[in-house]
Tab-separated table of C-alpha atoms and ligand atoms in Angstrom:
chain	number	residue	atom	x	y	z
A	1415	MET	CA	2.509	-16.851	-21.969
A	1416	ILE	CA	5.586	-14.645	-22.241
A	1417	ILE	CA	5.930	-12.658	-19.027
A	1418	GLY	CA	8.262	-9.711	-18.513
A	1419	VAL	CA	9.308	-8.162	-15.225
A	1420	PRO	CA	11.149	-4.849	-15.653
A	1421	LYS	CA	13.312	-3.174	-13.036
A	1422	GLU	CA	11.303	-0.416	-11.359
A	1423	ILE	CA	12.501	3.012	-12.429
A	1424	LYS	CA	10.465	5.242	-10.138
A	1425	ASN	CA	12.685	7.181	-7.729
A	1426	ASN	CA	13.707	5.093	-4.690
A	1427	GLU	CA	11.549	2.093	-5.654
A	1428	ASN	CA	13.461	-1.029	-4.669
A	1429	ARG	CA	10.686	-3.579	-4.912
A	1430	ILE	CA	10.281	-6.012	-7.835
A	1431	ALA	CA	6.983	-7.523	-8.954
A	1432	LEU	CA	8.037	-11.179	-8.911
A	1433	THR	CA	10.256	-13.177	-6.534
A	1434	PRO	CA	12.342	-16.136	-7.688
A	1435	ALA	CA	9.671	-18.332	-6.045
A	1436	GLY	CA	7.025	-16.664	-8.231
A	1437	ALA	CA	9.197	-17.067	-11.327
A	1438	ALA	CA	9.504	-20.796	-10.519
A	1439	GLU	CA	5.715	-21.168	-10.185
A	1440	LEU	CA	5.155	-19.586	-13.606
A	1441	SER	CA	8.051	-21.426	-15.302
A	1442	LYS	CA	6.939	-24.831	-14.103
A	1443	ARG	CA	3.545	-24.222	-15.728
A	1444	GLY	CA	5.301	-23.706	-19.052
A	1445	HIS	CA	5.382	-19.906	-19.167
A	1446	GLU	CA	8.448	-17.974	-20.259
A	1447	VAL	CA	9.597	-15.494	-17.620
A	1448	TYR	CA	12.002	-12.660	-18.462
A	1449	ILE	CA	13.500	-10.507	-15.725
A	1450	GLN	CA	15.453	-7.318	-16.384
A	1451	ALA	CA	19.055	-7.663	-15.210
A	1452	GLY	CA	19.471	-6.369	-11.659
A	1453	GLY	CA	15.701	-5.985	-11.198
A	1454	GLY	CA	15.637	-7.920	-7.931
A	1455	ALA	CA	18.816	-6.497	-6.438
A	1456	GLY	CA	17.048	-3.864	-4.325
A	1457	SER	CA	15.008	-6.623	-2.678
A	1458	GLY	CA	17.990	-8.917	-2.180
A	1459	PHE	CA	17.262	-11.236	-5.122
A	1460	PRO	CA	20.293	-11.622	-7.444
A	1461	ASP	CA	19.834	-12.541	-11.124
A	1462	GLU	CA	21.197	-16.059	-10.468
A	1463	ASP	CA	18.238	-16.822	-8.194
A	1464	TYR	CA	15.868	-16.078	-11.077
A	1465	ILE	CA	17.959	-18.136	-13.513
A	1466	ASN	CA	17.873	-21.058	-11.068
A	1467	ALA	CA	14.087	-20.644	-10.907
A	1468	GLY	CA	13.805	-21.090	-14.672
A	1469	ALA	CA	13.644	-17.427	-15.742
A	1470	LYS	CA	15.841	-15.684	-18.296
A	1471	ILE	CA	17.613	-12.382	-17.759
A	1472	LEU	CA	17.382	-9.594	-20.340
A	1473	PRO	CA	19.813	-6.664	-20.259
A	1474	THR	CA	17.490	-3.686	-20.848
A	1475	ILE	CA	13.998	-2.469	-20.084
A	1476	GLU	CA	13.376	-2.171	-23.845
A	1477	ASP	CA	14.101	-5.899	-24.241
A	1478	VAL	CA	11.616	-6.795	-21.486
A	1479	TYR	CA	8.766	-4.653	-22.836
A	1480	GLY	CA	9.625	-5.749	-26.373
A	1481	ILE	CA	9.215	-9.482	-25.736
A	1482	ALA	CA	6.437	-9.703	-23.121
A	1483	GLU	CA	2.737	-10.400	-23.615
A	1484	MET	CA	2.216	-9.548	-19.940
A	1485	ILE	CA	4.270	-7.045	-17.955
A	1486	ILE	CA	4.160	-7.488	-14.180
A	1487	LYS	CA	5.250	-4.412	-12.256
A	1488	VAL	CA	5.000	-2.722	-8.879
A	1489	LYS	CA	4.451	0.977	-9.638
A	1490	GLU	CA	2.517	2.615	-12.451
A	1491	PRO	CA	4.467	3.155	-15.688
A	1492	ILE	CA	6.146	6.547	-15.866
A	1493	GLU	CA	6.838	8.706	-18.890
A	1494	PRO	CA	9.989	6.934	-20.200
A	1495	GLU	CA	8.033	3.637	-20.204
A	1496	TYR	CA	4.968	4.904	-22.091
A	1497	LYS	CA	6.550	4.463	-25.524
A	1498	LEU	CA	7.646	0.898	-24.707
A	1499	ILE	CA	4.109	-0.373	-24.113
A	1500	LYS	CA	2.467	-2.177	-27.031
A	1501	LYS	CA	-1.172	-2.429	-28.108
A	1502	GLY	CA	-2.804	-5.429	-26.459
A	1503	GLN	CA	0.016	-5.874	-23.924
A	1504	ILE	CA	-1.232	-6.785	-20.455
A	1505	LEU	CA	0.011	-4.501	-17.674
A	1506	TYR	CA	-0.559	-5.935	-14.217
A	1507	THR	CA	0.592	-3.405	-11.599
A	1508	TYR	CA	-0.478	-0.606	-9.224
A	1509	PHE	CA	-1.831	2.258	-11.363
A	1510	HIS	CA	-3.810	4.672	-9.128
A	1511	PHE	CA	-5.237	6.141	-12.342
A	1512	ALA	CA	-7.526	8.641	-10.639
A	1513	SER	CA	-4.485	10.557	-9.393
A	1514	SER	CA	-2.937	11.040	-12.868
A	1515	GLU	CA	-4.714	12.235	-15.999
A	1516	GLU	CA	-1.458	12.004	-17.955
A	1517	LEU	CA	-1.071	8.306	-17.107
A	1518	THR	CA	-4.731	7.617	-17.917
A	1519	ASN	CA	-4.479	9.284	-21.336
A	1520	ALA	CA	-1.196	7.513	-22.109
A	1521	MET	CA	-2.746	4.099	-21.372
A	1522	ILE	CA	-5.849	4.954	-23.421
A	1523	GLU	CA	-3.654	5.911	-26.373
A	1524	ASN	CA	-1.440	2.826	-26.334
A	1525	GLY	CA	-4.328	0.315	-26.346
A	1526	SER	CA	-2.916	-1.863	-23.558
A	1527	VAL	CA	-4.882	-3.989	-21.067
A	1528	CYS	CA	-4.466	-2.338	-17.669
A	1529	LEU	CA	-5.215	-4.519	-14.654
A	1530	ALA	CA	-4.759	-2.379	-11.553
A	1531	TYR	CA	-3.794	-4.082	-8.293
A	1532	GLU	CA	-5.581	-1.465	-6.209
A	1533	THR	CA	-9.034	-2.126	-7.649
A	1534	VAL	CA	-8.996	-5.950	-7.503
A	1535	GLU	CA	-11.858	-6.394	-5.034
A	1536	MET	CA	-13.331	-9.349	-3.171
A	1537	ALA	CA	-17.073	-9.898	-2.687
A	1538	ASN	CA	-16.787	-8.524	0.882
A	1539	ARG	CA	-15.300	-5.324	-0.620
A	1540	SER	CA	-11.806	-5.963	0.756
A	1541	LEU	CA	-8.869	-5.132	-1.519
A	1542	PRO	CA	-6.542	-8.149	-1.436
A	1543	LEU	CA	-3.667	-6.483	-3.291
A	1544	LEU	CA	-3.619	-3.413	-1.020
A	1545	ILE	CA	-3.833	-5.342	2.255
A	1546	PRO	CA	-0.191	-6.540	2.252
A	1547	MET	CA	1.143	-2.971	2.094
A	1548	SER	CA	-1.194	-1.895	4.909
A	1549	GLU	CA	0.121	-4.801	6.952
A	1550	VAL	CA	3.699	-3.669	6.366
A	1551	ALA	CA	2.916	-0.005	7.135
A	1552	GLY	CA	0.922	-0.905	10.244
A	1553	ARG	CA	3.668	-3.020	11.749
A	1554	MET	CA	6.305	-0.509	10.731
A	1555	SER	CA	4.449	2.417	12.295
A	1556	VAL	CA	5.232	1.076	15.768
A	1557	GLN	CA	8.856	0.326	14.941
A	1558	GLU	CA	9.307	3.892	13.635
A	1559	GLY	CA	7.310	5.366	16.497
A	1560	ALA	CA	9.439	3.538	19.075
A	1561	LYS	CA	12.591	4.830	17.423
A	1562	TYR	CA	11.447	8.452	17.294
A	1563	LEU	CA	10.348	8.307	20.940
A	1564	GLU	CA	14.063	8.039	21.762
A	1565	LYS	CA	15.485	11.311	23.023
A	1566	THR	CA	18.234	11.537	20.393
A	1567	PHE	CA	15.555	11.543	17.686
A	1568	GLY	CA	13.612	14.303	19.454
A	1569	GLY	CA	11.136	12.071	21.263
A	1570	TYR	CA	9.827	12.087	24.822
A	1571	GLY	CA	12.476	9.534	25.837
A	1572	VAL	CA	10.333	6.559	26.830
A	1573	LEU	CA	10.763	2.872	26.123
A	1574	LEU	CA	7.536	1.385	24.743
A	1575	GLY	CA	7.557	-1.605	27.070
A	1576	GLY	CA	8.872	0.173	30.177
A	1577	VAL	CA	10.910	-2.030	32.546
A	1578	PRO	CA	10.098	-3.679	35.899
A	1579	GLY	CA	9.218	-0.799	38.205
A	1580	VAL	CA	8.550	1.652	35.335
A	1581	PRO	CA	5.206	1.648	33.522
A	1582	PRO	CA	5.114	1.113	29.756
A	1583	ALA	CA	4.453	3.887	27.230
A	1584	ASN	CA	0.918	4.689	26.120
A	1585	VAL	CA	0.105	4.154	22.442
A	1586	LEU	CA	-3.074	5.489	20.824
A	1587	ILE	CA	-4.108	4.055	17.451
A	1588	ILE	CA	-6.893	5.886	15.626
A	1589	GLY	CA	-8.508	3.528	13.088
A	1590	GLY	CA	-8.791	-0.205	13.736
A	1591	GLY	CA	-8.639	-1.586	10.173
A	1592	ILE	CA	-5.671	-3.448	8.689
A	1593	VAL	CA	-3.043	-0.815	9.578
A	1594	GLY	CA	-4.447	-0.225	13.060
A	1595	THR	CA	-4.755	-3.901	13.901
A	1596	GLU	CA	-1.192	-4.688	12.834
A	1597	ALA	CA	0.086	-1.648	14.729
A	1598	ALA	CA	-1.788	-2.737	17.851
A	1599	LYS	CA	-0.340	-6.249	17.681
A	1600	MET	CA	3.205	-4.877	17.459
A	1601	ALA	CA	2.784	-2.276	20.189
A	1602	ALA	CA	1.099	-4.796	22.475
A	1603	GLY	CA	3.832	-7.335	21.806
A	1604	LEU	CA	6.421	-4.801	22.940
A	1605	GLY	CA	4.490	-4.363	26.164
A	1606	ALA	CA	2.985	-0.914	25.593
A	1607	ASP	CA	-0.366	0.143	27.003
A	1608	VAL	CA	-2.437	0.367	23.803
A	1609	THR	CA	-5.770	2.013	22.963
A	1610	ILE	CA	-7.442	1.489	19.574
A	1611	MET	CA	-10.212	3.825	18.470
A	1612	ASP	CA	-12.645	3.227	15.616
A	1613	VAL	CA	-16.090	4.495	14.634
A	1614	SER	CA	-17.346	0.992	13.918
A	1615	LEU	CA	-18.753	-0.723	16.985
A	1616	PRO	CA	-18.700	-4.182	15.342
A	1617	ARG	CA	-15.022	-3.637	14.577
A	1618	LEU	CA	-14.317	-2.597	18.176
A	1619	ARG	CA	-16.159	-5.701	19.418
A	1620	TYR	CA	-14.034	-7.890	17.171
A	1621	LEU	CA	-10.799	-6.215	18.267
A	1622	ASP	CA	-11.800	-6.490	21.898
A	1623	ASP	CA	-12.242	-10.243	21.408
A	1624	ILE	CA	-8.944	-10.945	19.688
A	1625	MET	CA	-6.498	-8.488	21.252
A	1626	PRO	CA	-4.340	-9.213	24.304
A	1627	PRO	CA	-5.231	-7.603	27.658
A	1628	ASN	CA	-2.892	-4.630	27.173
A	1629	VAL	CA	-5.073	-3.388	24.280
A	1630	LYS	CA	-8.280	-1.493	25.100
A	1631	THR	CA	-10.841	-0.293	22.592
A	1632	MET	CA	-12.597	3.061	22.597
A	1633	MET	CA	-15.151	4.771	20.370
A	1634	SER	CA	-13.544	7.367	18.108
A	1635	ASN	CA	-15.071	10.808	18.596
A	1636	GLU	CA	-13.700	14.285	19.096
A	1637	TYR	CA	-14.171	14.269	22.871
A	1638	ASN	CA	-12.360	10.965	23.382
A	1639	ILE	CA	-9.522	11.920	21.030
A	1640	ARG	CA	-9.082	15.316	22.730
A	1641	GLU	CA	-8.727	13.615	26.127
A	1642	ALA	CA	-6.560	10.709	24.928
A	1643	VAL	CA	-3.911	12.763	23.136
A	1644	LYS	CA	-2.911	14.365	26.456
A	1645	GLN	CA	-1.756	11.042	27.916
A	1646	ASN	CA	-0.371	9.087	24.991
A	1647	ASP	CA	3.310	9.023	24.002
A	1648	LEU	CA	2.832	7.608	20.502
A	1649	ILE	CA	-0.249	8.374	18.378
A	1650	ILE	CA	-0.772	6.456	15.139
A	1651	GLY	CA	-3.234	7.674	12.491
A	1652	ALA	CA	-4.734	4.721	10.585
A	1653	VAL	CA	-8.189	5.778	9.404
A	1654	LEU	CA	-9.636	5.291	5.953
A	1655	ILE	CA	-12.899	6.466	4.500
A	1656	PRO	CA	-12.957	4.762	1.085
A	1657	GLY	CA	-12.921	7.226	-1.779
A	1658	ALA	CA	-12.601	10.283	0.486
A	1659	LYS	CA	-9.878	12.380	2.035
A	1660	ALA	CA	-9.004	11.364	5.588
A	1661	PRO	CA	-10.787	13.504	8.227
A	1662	HIS	CA	-8.605	15.714	10.444
A	1663	LEU	CA	-9.199	13.959	13.750
A	1664	VAL	CA	-6.240	15.447	15.624
A	1665	THR	CA	-6.444	19.201	15.213
A	1666	ARG	CA	-3.681	21.755	15.535
A	1667	ASP	CA	-5.004	23.122	18.845
A	1668	MET	CA	-4.683	19.651	20.415
A	1669	LEU	CA	-0.881	19.693	19.970
A	1670	SER	CA	-0.374	22.188	22.793
A	1671	THR	CA	-2.081	19.751	25.201
A	1672	MET	CA	0.342	16.921	24.349
A	1673	LYS	CA	3.585	16.143	26.163
A	1674	PRO	CA	6.634	17.668	24.439
A	1675	GLY	CA	8.280	14.881	22.440
A	1676	THR	CA	5.010	13.041	21.763
A	1677	VAL	CA	5.371	11.203	18.447
A	1678	LEU	CA	2.632	11.267	15.791
A	1679	VAL	CA	2.844	8.704	12.975
A	1680	ASP	CA	0.280	9.444	10.260
A	1681	VAL	CA	0.009	6.320	8.126
A	1682	ALA	CA	-3.090	7.788	6.454
A	1683	VAL	CA	-0.904	10.533	4.937
A	1684	ASP	CA	-1.461	9.057	1.469
A	1685	GLN	CA	-5.138	10.036	1.785
A	1686	GLY	CA	-4.281	13.523	3.039
A	1687	GLY	CA	-3.601	12.501	6.642
A	1688	CYS	CA	-5.794	12.370	9.735
A	1689	PHE	CA	-3.829	14.985	11.687
A	1690	GLU	CA	-4.380	18.619	10.714
A	1691	THR	CA	-0.629	19.317	10.868
A	1692	THR	CA	0.353	16.384	8.619
A	1693	LYS	CA	2.371	17.028	5.509
A	1694	ALA	CA	3.867	14.213	3.447
A	1695	THR	CA	7.523	13.405	4.120
A	1696	THR	CA	10.052	11.029	2.555
A	1697	HIS	CA	12.398	8.364	3.896
A	1698	ALA	CA	15.261	10.823	3.323
A	1699	GLU	CA	13.662	13.318	5.733
A	1700	PRO	CA	10.874	11.455	7.514
A	1701	THR	CA	10.036	13.798	10.398
A	1702	PHE	CA	9.274	17.410	11.306
A	1703	VAL	CA	8.271	19.146	14.508
A	1704	VAL	CA	5.204	21.311	15.177
A	1705	ASP	CA	4.690	22.738	18.676
A	1706	HIS	CA	7.221	20.311	20.284
A	1707	VAL	CA	5.389	17.345	18.758
A	1708	LEU	CA	7.314	15.099	16.356
A	1709	HIS	CA	5.499	14.095	13.154
A	1710	TYR	CA	6.418	11.084	10.968
A	1711	CYS	CA	4.379	11.185	7.740
A	1712	VAL	CA	6.111	9.054	5.113
A	1713	ALA	CA	3.714	8.318	2.266
A	1714	ASN	CA	5.395	5.092	1.077
A	1715	MET	CA	6.424	3.427	4.309
A	1716	PRO	CA	6.797	-0.082	2.761
A	1717	GLY	CA	9.568	1.348	0.553
A	1718	ALA	CA	11.937	1.233	3.530
A	1719	VAL	CA	11.675	-2.550	3.779
A	1720	PRO	CA	11.666	-3.620	0.122
A	1721	ARG	CA	12.501	-7.248	0.770
A	1722	THR	CA	9.600	-7.810	3.144
A	1723	SER	CA	7.319	-5.688	0.963
A	1724	THR	CA	8.257	-7.496	-2.250
A	1725	ILE	CA	7.557	-10.897	-0.742
A	1726	ALA	CA	4.314	-9.699	0.904
A	1727	LEU	CA	3.075	-8.104	-2.321
A	1728	THR	CA	3.943	-11.036	-4.561
A	1729	ASN	CA	2.324	-13.513	-2.172
A	1730	ALA	CA	-0.916	-11.674	-2.965
A	1731	THR	CA	-0.429	-10.865	-6.672
A	1732	LEU	CA	0.991	-14.211	-7.882
A	1733	PRO	CA	-2.210	-16.298	-7.748
A	1734	TYR	CA	-3.911	-13.820	-10.114
A	1735	ALA	CA	-0.813	-13.629	-12.347
A	1736	ILE	CA	-0.959	-17.419	-12.670
A	1737	GLN	CA	-4.644	-17.280	-13.617
A	1738	ILE	CA	-3.952	-14.643	-16.285
A	1739	ALA	CA	-1.004	-16.611	-17.665
A	1740	GLN	CA	-2.910	-19.912	-17.728
A	1741	LYS	CA	-6.187	-18.694	-19.203
A	1742	GLY	CA	-5.381	-15.406	-20.925
A	1743	TRP	CA	-6.660	-12.172	-19.429
A	1744	LYS	CA	-10.155	-12.343	-20.898
A	1745	GLN	CA	-11.035	-15.804	-19.603
A	1746	ALA	CA	-9.322	-15.107	-16.273
A	1747	CYS	CA	-11.480	-11.967	-15.863
A	1748	ILE	CA	-14.636	-13.790	-16.926
A	1749	ASP	CA	-13.955	-16.516	-14.341
A	1750	SER	CA	-12.886	-14.240	-11.475
A	1751	GLU	CA	-15.037	-11.316	-10.369
A	1752	PRO	CA	-12.296	-9.879	-8.127
A	1753	LEU	CA	-9.857	-9.822	-11.053
A	1754	ARG	CA	-12.491	-8.364	-13.400
A	1755	LYS	CA	-12.775	-5.420	-11.016
A	1756	GLY	CA	-9.069	-4.847	-11.629
A	1757	LEU	CA	-9.699	-3.932	-15.281
A	1758	ASN	CA	-9.391	-0.154	-15.597
A	1759	VAL	CA	-8.424	0.691	-19.185
A	1760	VAL	CA	-8.671	-1.834	-22.027
A	1761	ASP	CA	-7.927	-1.217	-25.691
A	1762	GLY	CA	-8.395	2.532	-25.314
A	1763	LYS	CA	-11.635	2.250	-23.307
A	1764	VAL	CA	-12.070	3.220	-19.670
A	1765	VAL	CA	-14.016	0.435	-17.937
A	1766	TYR	CA	-13.624	1.523	-14.299
A	1767	GLU	CA	-16.149	4.022	-12.983
A	1768	GLY	CA	-13.782	5.922	-10.659
A	1769	VAL	CA	-11.355	6.630	-13.500
A	1770	ALA	CA	-14.059	7.756	-15.941
A	1771	GLU	CA	-15.528	10.032	-13.264
A	1772	ALA	CA	-12.165	11.513	-12.278
A	1773	PHE	CA	-11.459	12.816	-15.783
A	1774	ASN	CA	-14.945	13.065	-17.249
A	1775	LEU	CA	-14.286	10.295	-19.758
A	1776	PRO	CA	-16.881	7.952	-21.285
A	1777	LEU	CA	-17.352	4.803	-19.208
A	1778	HIS	CA	-17.561	1.524	-21.123
A	1779	ASN	CA	-19.222	-1.565	-19.765
A	1780	VAL	CA	-16.567	-4.069	-18.732
A	1781	GLU	CA	-18.483	-6.861	-20.512
A	1782	SER	CA	-18.029	-4.986	-23.794
A	1783	VAL	CA	-14.267	-5.626	-23.719
A	1784	LEU	CA	-14.397	-9.280	-22.664
B	1987	NAD	N1	1.815	5.588	4.460
B	1987	NAD	C1	1.882	4.409	3.899
B	1987	NAD	O1	2.943	3.967	3.457
B	1987	NAD	C2	0.657	3.560	3.804
B	1987	NAD	C3	0.753	2.208	3.469
B	1987	NAD	C4	-0.421	1.440	3.453
B	1987	NAD	C5	-1.656	2.025	3.749
B	1987	NAD	N2	-1.704	3.368	4.038
B	1987	NAD	C6	-2.966	4.060	4.399
B	1987	NAD	O2	-3.353	3.729	5.721
B	1987	NAD	C7	-4.736	4.056	5.877
B	1987	NAD	C8	-5.453	2.911	6.585
B	1987	NAD	O3	-5.478	1.781	5.724
B	1987	NAD	P1	-6.185	0.403	6.144
B	1987	NAD	O4	-5.782	-0.588	5.116
B	1987	NAD	O5	-5.945	0.116	7.566
B	1987	NAD	O6	-7.707	0.775	5.946
B	1987	NAD	P2	-8.969	-0.044	6.532
B	1987	NAD	O7	-10.114	0.297	5.656
B	1987	NAD	O8	-8.606	-1.463	6.754
B	1987	NAD	O9	-9.198	0.608	7.979
B	1987	NAD	C9	-9.611	1.914	8.166
B	1987	NAD	C10	-10.370	1.978	9.485
B	1987	NAD	O10	-10.607	3.363	9.780
B	1987	NAD	C11	-11.832	3.401	10.480
B	1987	NAD	N3	-12.328	4.774	10.557
B	1987	NAD	C12	-12.998	5.507	9.627
B	1987	NAD	N4	-13.277	6.729	10.121
B	1987	NAD	C13	-12.767	6.773	11.382
B	1987	NAD	C14	-12.736	7.748	12.418
B	1987	NAD	N5	-13.303	8.942	12.245
B	1987	NAD	N6	-12.133	7.433	13.580
B	1987	NAD	C15	-11.562	6.221	13.768
B	1987	NAD	N7	-11.568	5.251	12.832
B	1987	NAD	C16	-12.160	5.524	11.657
B	1987	NAD	C17	-12.713	2.437	9.694
B	1987	NAD	O11	-13.854	2.048	10.453
B	1987	NAD	C18	-11.725	1.297	9.458
B	1987	NAD	O12	-11.806	0.314	10.471
B	1987	NAD	C19	-5.233	4.326	4.453
B	1987	NAD	O13	-5.294	5.715	4.259
B	1987	NAD	C20	-4.170	3.715	3.584
B	1987	NAD	O14	-4.126	4.319	2.305
B	1987	NAD	C21	-0.578	4.132	4.056
């Protein structure tokens, strides 16, 4: 198969959808891999690394879209790319269709095969191509939180791990899924006194079993949150209710009970945030203050560490890309139920329920396109 990897053109997107290691895996199976010149630079992968891995470099985005049977990307196509996409071309990338009617209509009109990373789903309902970014954001939330707890950044002025003779900082993590678990591991590793809250008792039991002794678990409810926010120095929001906006678990009136310089990191900001005072921020201006409490609410945290994020993402996406390249998209989707769930729009037909519902479009049975 002829595979094209364009340079991402969305503002501040430095990831690339394939590493040189991924290009080598596809090349050695006999596929032709074309990378847009400079596409890997933002993630620290020069063109020569791709050439050494058996890929070819093309100068422009038009060349890449023009030659490829399958385009592998990171972010959804944006307006300047719409006209480059050909009928029948496979697009394997994050789409988040339900948040853009314009994108949905553009992909219906061009007749492409849209396989969306975010809806590839395992039998246990986990989302293998979203997990890596949650892992990055979870681990990063503690690193950012520790930084903003420093006085010069407006924080309370405590060191997460304390020192001999001085107790460590208290870290509260609300939500014990992927983000929360990774955050807890990092905070615990730095020596902080960590509390994880979740509404799922089985999840709390599991966390209690695997976490080190400086991590305690607690049921998430309004009473417990209201009490805990008074003592904690760093509070990380990591809840997710699939398909719904995040609930506002930390309310505005709770801020006045917190220590001045408490740091709130709302990782769930991309679902509306789990703190009432959350509003989305960017890496250029990541924080704001409400009632002497510092808020960090960056919606694309993995964007700050593109090298780690690129490698983490491609570790998860490559095995499916290989299946598609080896078998063609139809057979690969027939053979793999998780991948089949990734089909969203095919040859002008919406085959994913959430997308059809979002824009009141007819829903076609996925079998009808296979
Ligand atoms: N900002 C970013 O850059 C970024 C990056 C990756 C993920 N995210 C977001 O982080 C959030 C968490 O993602 P995840 O992968 O950890 O999800 P997950 O599904 O693995 O975990 C969510 C957890 O929240 C728990 N939960 C639900 N309601 C709760 C409540 N009221 N109180 C406490 N816990 C509750 C669930 O039981 C679950 O354990 C999502 O909104 C995701 O979109 C943001």
